[in-house]
Coordinates of C-alpha atoms in Angstrom, one line a residue:
X1 CA 135.3 169.4 87.6
X2 CA 133.7 167.2 84.9
X3 CA 135.8 164.3 86.1
X4 CA 134.4 164.7 89.7
X5 CA 130.9 164.8 88.3
X6 CA 131.4 161.6 86.4
X7 CA 133.0 159.9 89.4
X8 CA 130.2 161.0 91.7
X9 CA 127.6 159.8 89.2
X10 CA 129.3 156.4 89.0
X11 CA 129.3 156.1 92.8
X12 CA 125.6 157.0 93.0
X13 CA 124.7 154.5 90.3
X14 CA 126.8 151.8 92.0
X15 CA 125.2 152.5 95.4
X16 CA 121.6 152.4 93.9
X17 CA 122.5 149.2 92.0
X18 CA 123.7 147.5 95.2
X19 CA 120.6 148.7 97.1
X20 CA 118.3 147.2 94.4
X21 CA 120.3 143.9 94.5
X22 CA 119.9 143.7 98.3
X23 CA 116.1 144.4 98.2
X24 CA 115.5 142.1 95.2
X25 CA 118.5 139.8 95.2
X26 CA 117.2 137.9 92.2
X27 CA 118.0 140.9 90.0
X28 CA 121.6 140.0 89.6
X29 CA 123.9 138.2 87.3
X30 CA 124.9 134.5 87.1
X31 CA 123.0 133.1 90.1
X32 CA 123.2 129.3 89.9
X33 CA 120.0 127.5 88.9
X34 CA 118.4 125.3 86.2
X35 CA 116.1 126.1 83.4
X36 CA 115.9 129.9 83.8
X37 CA 115.3 131.5 80.4
X38 CA 118.4 133.3 79.3
X39 CA 116.8 135.9 76.9
X40 CA 119.1 137.6 74.3
X41 CA 122.8 137.2 74.2
X42 CA 124.4 139.5 76.8
X43 CA 121.2 139.7 78.8
X44 CA 121.4 139.2 82.6
X45 CA 121.0 135.7 83.9
X46 CA 118.1 135.6 86.4
X47 CA 118.2 132.4 88.5
X48 CA 116.5 130.8 91.4
X49 CA 118.2 130.7 94.8
X50 CA 117.1 130.1 98.4
X51 CA 117.7 133.6 99.8
X52 CA 115.6 135.4 97.2
X53 CA 113.2 136.9 99.8
X54 CA 115.8 137.4 102.5
X55 CA 115.4 141.2 102.3
X56 CA 112.1 141.8 100.5
X57 CA 110.0 139.4 102.6
X58 CA 112.1 137.6 105.3
X59 CA 108.9 136.2 107.0
X60 CA 107.6 134.5 103.8
X61 CA 108.4 130.9 104.7
X62 CA 107.1 131.3 108.3
X63 CA 103.8 132.6 107.0
X64 CA 103.5 129.7 104.6
X65 CA 104.2 127.2 107.3
X66 CA 101.8 128.7 109.8
X67 CA 98.9 128.4 107.3
X68 CA 100.0 124.9 106.3
X69 CA 100.2 123.7 109.9
X70 CA 96.5 124.7 110.5
X71 CA 95.2 123.4 107.2
X72 CA 97.0 120.0 107.5
X73 CA 96.1 119.6 111.2
X74 CA 92.4 120.1 110.1
X75 CA 92.7 117.8 107.1
X76 CA 95.9 115.7 106.9
X77 CA 95.0 114.7 103.3
X78 CA 95.6 118.4 102.3
X79 CA 99.4 117.8 102.4
X80 CA 99.2 115.4 99.4
X81 CA 96.8 117.7 97.6
X82 CA 99.3 120.6 97.8
X83 CA 102.2 118.4 96.8
X84 CA 100.2 117.3 93.8
X85 CA 99.4 120.9 92.8
X86 CA 103.1 121.8 92.4
X87 CA 103.6 118.6 90.3
X88 CA 100.7 119.3 88.0
X89 CA 101.8 122.9 87.7
X90 CA 105.4 122.2 86.8
X91 CA 104.6 119.6 84.1
X92 CA 102.6 122.0 81.9
X93 CA 104.3 125.3 81.3
X94 CA 107.0 125.0 83.9
X95 CA 106.6 126.0 87.5
X96 CA 104.7 129.2 86.9
X97 CA 101.4 128.8 88.8
X98 CA 99.4 128.5 85.6
X99 CA 97.3 125.8 87.3
X100 CA 95.9 128.3 89.7
X101 CA 94.3 130.5 87.1
X102 CA 90.5 130.4 86.8
X103 CA 88.6 130.7 83.6
X104 CA 88.3 134.3 82.3
X105 CA 88.0 136.2 79.1
X106 CA 91.6 135.4 78.3
X107 CA 92.3 132.2 80.2
X108 CA 91.0 128.7 79.6
X109 CA 91.8 127.2 83.0
X110 CA 94.0 124.1 83.4
X111 CA 91.6 123.1 86.3
X112 CA 89.3 121.6 83.7
X113 CA 91.9 119.3 82.1
X114 CA 91.3 115.5 82.3
X115 CA 94.0 115.0 85.0
X116 CA 92.7 118.0 87.1
X117 CA 88.9 118.0 86.7
X118 CA 87.2 117.0 90.0
X119 CA 90.6 116.1 91.3
X120 CA 93.1 118.9 92.0
X121 CA 92.3 120.7 95.3
X122 CA 94.0 122.9 97.9
X123 CA 93.3 126.2 96.1
X124 CA 91.7 127.8 99.2
X125 CA 94.9 127.1 101.2
X126 CA 97.0 128.8 98.5
X127 CA 94.5 131.7 98.6
X128 CA 94.9 132.1 102.3
X129 CA 98.7 131.9 102.1
X130 CA 98.7 134.6 99.3
X131 CA 96.4 136.9 101.3
X132 CA 98.7 136.7 104.4
X133 CA 101.7 137.3 102.3
X134 CA 100.1 140.3 100.5
X135 CA 99.4 141.8 103.9
X136 CA 103.0 141.4 105.0
X137 CA 104.8 142.0 101.7
X138 CA 102.6 143.4 99.0
X139 CA 103.1 142.0 95.5
X140 CA 106.5 140.4 96.4
X141 CA 106.1 136.6 96.8
X142 CA 104.9 134.9 93.6
X143 CA 102.2 132.2 93.5
X144 CA 104.6 129.9 91.8
X145 CA 107.0 130.2 94.8
X146 CA 104.0 129.7 97.1
X147 CA 103.3 126.4 95.4
X148 CA 106.9 125.3 95.8
X149 CA 107.0 126.3 99.4
X150 CA 103.7 124.6 100.1
X151 CA 104.9 121.4 98.5
X152 CA 108.0 121.3 100.7
X153 CA 106.1 122.3 103.8
X154 CA 103.5 119.6 103.2
X155 CA 106.2 117.0 102.9
X156 CA 107.9 118.1 106.1
X157 CA 104.6 118.3 108.1
X158 CA 103.8 114.7 107.0
X159 CA 107.1 113.4 108.4
X160 CA 109.1 113.6 105.2
X161 CA 112.4 115.3 104.2
X162 CA 113.1 119.0 103.9
X163 CA 115.4 120.7 101.3
X164 CA 116.9 124.0 100.6
X165 CA 114.4 125.5 98.1
X166 CA 115.5 127.7 95.3
X167 CA 113.1 130.7 95.0
X168 CA 112.5 133.6 92.6
X169 CA 109.9 132.1 90.2
X170 CA 107.4 134.5 88.7
X171 CA 103.8 133.9 87.7
X172 CA 102.6 133.2 84.1
X173 CA 100.0 135.4 82.4
X174 CA 98.8 132.3 80.5
X175 CA 97.5 128.8 81.0
X176 CA 97.4 125.7 78.7
X177 CA 94.5 123.3 78.9
X178 CA 95.9 121.3 75.9
X179 CA 99.4 120.9 77.5
X180 CA 97.9 120.0 80.8
X181 CA 96.0 117.2 79.0
X182 CA 99.1 116.0 77.2
X183 CA 101.9 116.4 79.7
X184 CA 100.6 115.1 83.0
X185 CA 101.2 111.4 83.3
X186 CA 97.9 109.5 83.5
X187 CA 97.3 106.8 86.2
X188 CA 97.0 104.0 83.6
X189 CA 100.4 104.9 82.0
X190 CA 102.8 102.2 80.8
X191 CA 106.3 102.5 82.2
X192 CA 107.6 103.7 78.8
X193 CA 105.0 106.4 78.7
X194 CA 106.0 107.5 82.2
X195 CA 109.6 107.7 81.2
X196 CA 108.9 109.6 78.0
X197 CA 106.7 112.2 79.9
X198 CA 109.3 112.7 82.5
X199 CA 112.1 113.0 80.0
X200 CA 110.1 115.7 78.3
X201 CA 110.6 117.7 81.5
X202 CA 114.3 116.9 81.8
X203 CA 113.7 114.3 84.5
X204 CA 115.2 110.8 84.4
X205 CA 114.2 107.3 85.7
X206 CA 115.6 108.1 89.2
X207 CA 113.4 111.2 89.4
X208 CA 110.4 109.2 88.1
X209 CA 110.7 106.6 90.8
X210 CA 111.6 109.0 93.6
X211 CA 108.8 111.5 92.8
X212 CA 106.3 108.7 92.4
X213 CA 107.1 108.1 96.1
X214 CA 105.0 111.2 96.8
X215 CA 102.1 108.7 96.6
X216 CA 103.1 107.6 100.1
X217 CA 100.5 110.2 101.1
X218 CA 97.1 111.0 99.6
X219 CA 94.2 109.2 97.9
X220 CA 93.0 108.4 94.4
X221 CA 89.5 108.2 92.9
X222 CA 88.0 104.9 91.9
X223 CA 87.9 106.1 88.2
X224 CA 91.8 106.1 88.2
X225 CA 92.1 102.4 89.1
X226 CA 88.8 100.8 88.0
X227 CA 90.4 99.4 84.9
X228 CA 92.8 97.4 86.9
X229 CA 89.9 95.7 88.8
X230 CA 87.7 94.8 85.9
X231 CA 89.3 95.1 82.5
X232 CA 93.0 95.6 82.7
X233 CA 93.9 94.3 79.2
X234 CA 90.6 94.6 77.4
X235 CA 89.6 91.0 78.3
X236 CA 87.3 91.8 81.2
X237 CA 89.8 90.4 83.7
X238 CA 91.6 92.1 86.6
X239 CA 95.3 93.0 86.7
X240 CA 97.0 89.7 87.7
X241 CA 99.7 91.6 89.6
X242 CA 97.2 92.7 92.2
X243 CA 97.5 90.8 95.5
X244 CA 94.2 88.9 96.0
X245 CA 93.1 90.3 99.4
X246 CA 94.0 93.8 98.3
X247 CA 92.1 93.3 95.1
X248 CA 88.9 92.2 96.9
X249 CA 89.2 95.2 99.2
X250 CA 89.4 97.6 96.3
X251 CA 86.4 96.0 94.6
X252 CA 84.3 96.8 97.7
X253 CA 85.3 100.5 97.4
X254 CA 85.2 100.7 93.6
X255 CA 82.2 98.9 91.9
X256 CA 82.2 98.0 88.2
X257 CA 79.6 100.7 87.4
X258 CA 79.3 104.0 89.3
X259 CA 81.3 105.1 92.3
X260 CA 83.9 106.9 90.2
X261 CA 84.5 109.5 92.9
X262 CA 84.9 107.0 95.8
X263 CA 88.4 107.3 97.1
X264 CA 91.1 104.8 98.3
X265 CA 94.5 105.6 99.9
X266 CA 97.5 105.3 97.6
X267 CA 99.4 103.9 100.6
X268 CA 96.8 102.2 102.8
X269 CA 99.3 101.3 105.5
X270 CA 100.2 104.9 106.5
X271 CA 98.1 107.2 104.2
X272 CA 99.0 110.5 106.0
X273 CA 102.6 109.7 106.9
X274 CA 105.4 110.4 104.5
X275 CA 107.6 107.2 104.5
X276 CA 108.8 104.5 102.2
X277 CA 105.9 102.0 102.8
X278 CA 104.6 103.0 99.3
X279 CA 107.5 101.1 97.8
X280 CA 107.1 98.1 100.1
X281 CA 103.4 97.9 99.1
X282 CA 104.4 97.8 95.4
X283 CA 106.7 94.9 96.1
X284 CA 103.8 93.1 97.8
X285 CA 101.4 93.6 94.9
X286 CA 99.5 96.4 96.7
X287 CA 100.3 99.5 94.6
X288 CA 97.0 101.2 93.8
X289 CA 97.5 102.7 90.4
X290 CA 98.8 101.1 87.3
X291 CA 101.5 103.8 87.1
X292 CA 102.7 102.6 90.6
X293 CA 102.7 98.9 89.7
X294 CA 104.6 99.3 86.4
X295 CA 107.6 100.8 88.3
X296 CA 108.2 97.2 89.4
X297 CA 106.8 95.2 86.5
X298 CA 107.3 97.4 83.5
X299 CA 110.6 95.8 82.3
X300 CA 112.1 99.1 81.1
X301 CA 115.3 100.5 82.5
X302 CA 116.3 100.3 86.2
X303 CA 113.0 101.2 87.9
X304 CA 112.6 97.8 89.5
X305 CA 116.0 98.1 91.2
X306 CA 115.1 101.6 92.4
X307 CA 111.8 100.5 93.9
X308 CA 113.6 97.7 95.8
X309 CA 116.3 100.1 97.0
X310 CA 113.8 102.7 98.3
X311 CA 111.7 100.0 100.0
X312 CA 114.9 98.8 101.8
X313 CA 116.3 102.2 102.7
X314 CA 114.0 105.1 103.7
X315 CA 116.8 107.5 104.1
X316 CA 118.0 106.8 100.5
X317 CA 114.5 107.6 99.3
X318 CA 114.2 110.8 101.3
X319 CA 117.5 112.1 100.0
X320 CA 116.6 111.4 96.4
X321 CA 113.0 112.7 96.8
X322 CA 114.5 116.0 98.0
X323 CA 116.9 116.2 95.1
X324 CA 114.2 115.3 92.5
X325 CA 111.8 117.9 94.0
X326 CA 114.5 120.6 93.6
X327 CA 115.0 119.5 90.0
X328 CA 111.3 119.4 89.2
X329 CA 110.9 122.9 90.8
X330 CA 113.5 124.2 88.4
X331 CA 111.5 123.3 85.2
X332 CA 111.3 126.4 83.0
X333 CA 110.7 129.0 85.7
X334 CA 109.8 132.6 84.6
X335 CA 112.4 134.9 86.2
X336 CA 113.7 138.4 86.1
X337 CA 111.2 140.6 84.2
X338 CA 109.3 137.7 82.6
X339 CA 105.8 137.0 83.9
X340 CA 104.5 138.9 86.9
X341 CA 103.8 138.6 90.6
X342 CA 100.1 138.1 90.8
X343 CA 98.1 139.9 93.5
X344 CA 95.5 137.2 93.4
X345 CA 96.7 133.7 92.4
X346 CA 93.5 133.0 90.5
X347 CA 93.8 136.0 88.2
X348 CA 96.4 137.7 86.0
X349 CA 97.0 141.3 87.2

């Protein structure tokens, strides 16, 4: 009789375990992924994978896309803003939605860091996506995954590539203003500095050039490129790599004093279309930021060859951009029982 009780108990346990795995397929063993914390020896390995919400919130990606379509139709620039949010999130504590947290008694918000202040935007779109997802699937889809899905959706809706997106990130309970200041590459970076900051995240030169191609959409503030126009090397002279006509056009937008918040497109030829024109503009001396220009002229590694290759072959750029976005999205995610799924992306639960 005892044997049958044990056998029955084992079957019940196995059934319940299978049911939990189906409802929350991330709670399993050995799923393929990159960067997921392993915990103690013998602990389960929680990894990211595309079907994470297949059973718990199958409509998640449709909800994200429906909000994005309206937001980007209303303001095409929003696509670049949302892509940038994901980037500025992942480079700080990993892809954990720490960038979305507002100041509170326990949080010093990353929104006030030098790279983010008066610059990062799109938070209201993330709020709307989260509200819709909470109605459909309460406390299921993380803010970190919303950022990743919004970045991919924004790329697609701007005419760029899609990719199979690993999911299952959880949200941090902390933010780091200091790390945000130190880890996000500044617009006046040298090439060596860019390479170092990307290597710190496990990203190589190919990822650096491909992800820089995200500048094919969006704008930058005058403050981020003023140095190139008036005092590039501390000698009160402009950056000699700037094409002359382009240089004079930028001066009309960005005066020597004041105007710091005036904006200029990163890719003036097709500022809301995701294409490879960004790389062609760099070759023509019409890259807006120093961090764009040095990919060609920095004389470190193979970045010049990559710029030329992507300028020549848009499909090659699209394929690598997708690969590099997946790689970036896998930087140190919180998984399993680490972190939480926030009810409100701006606040810890």
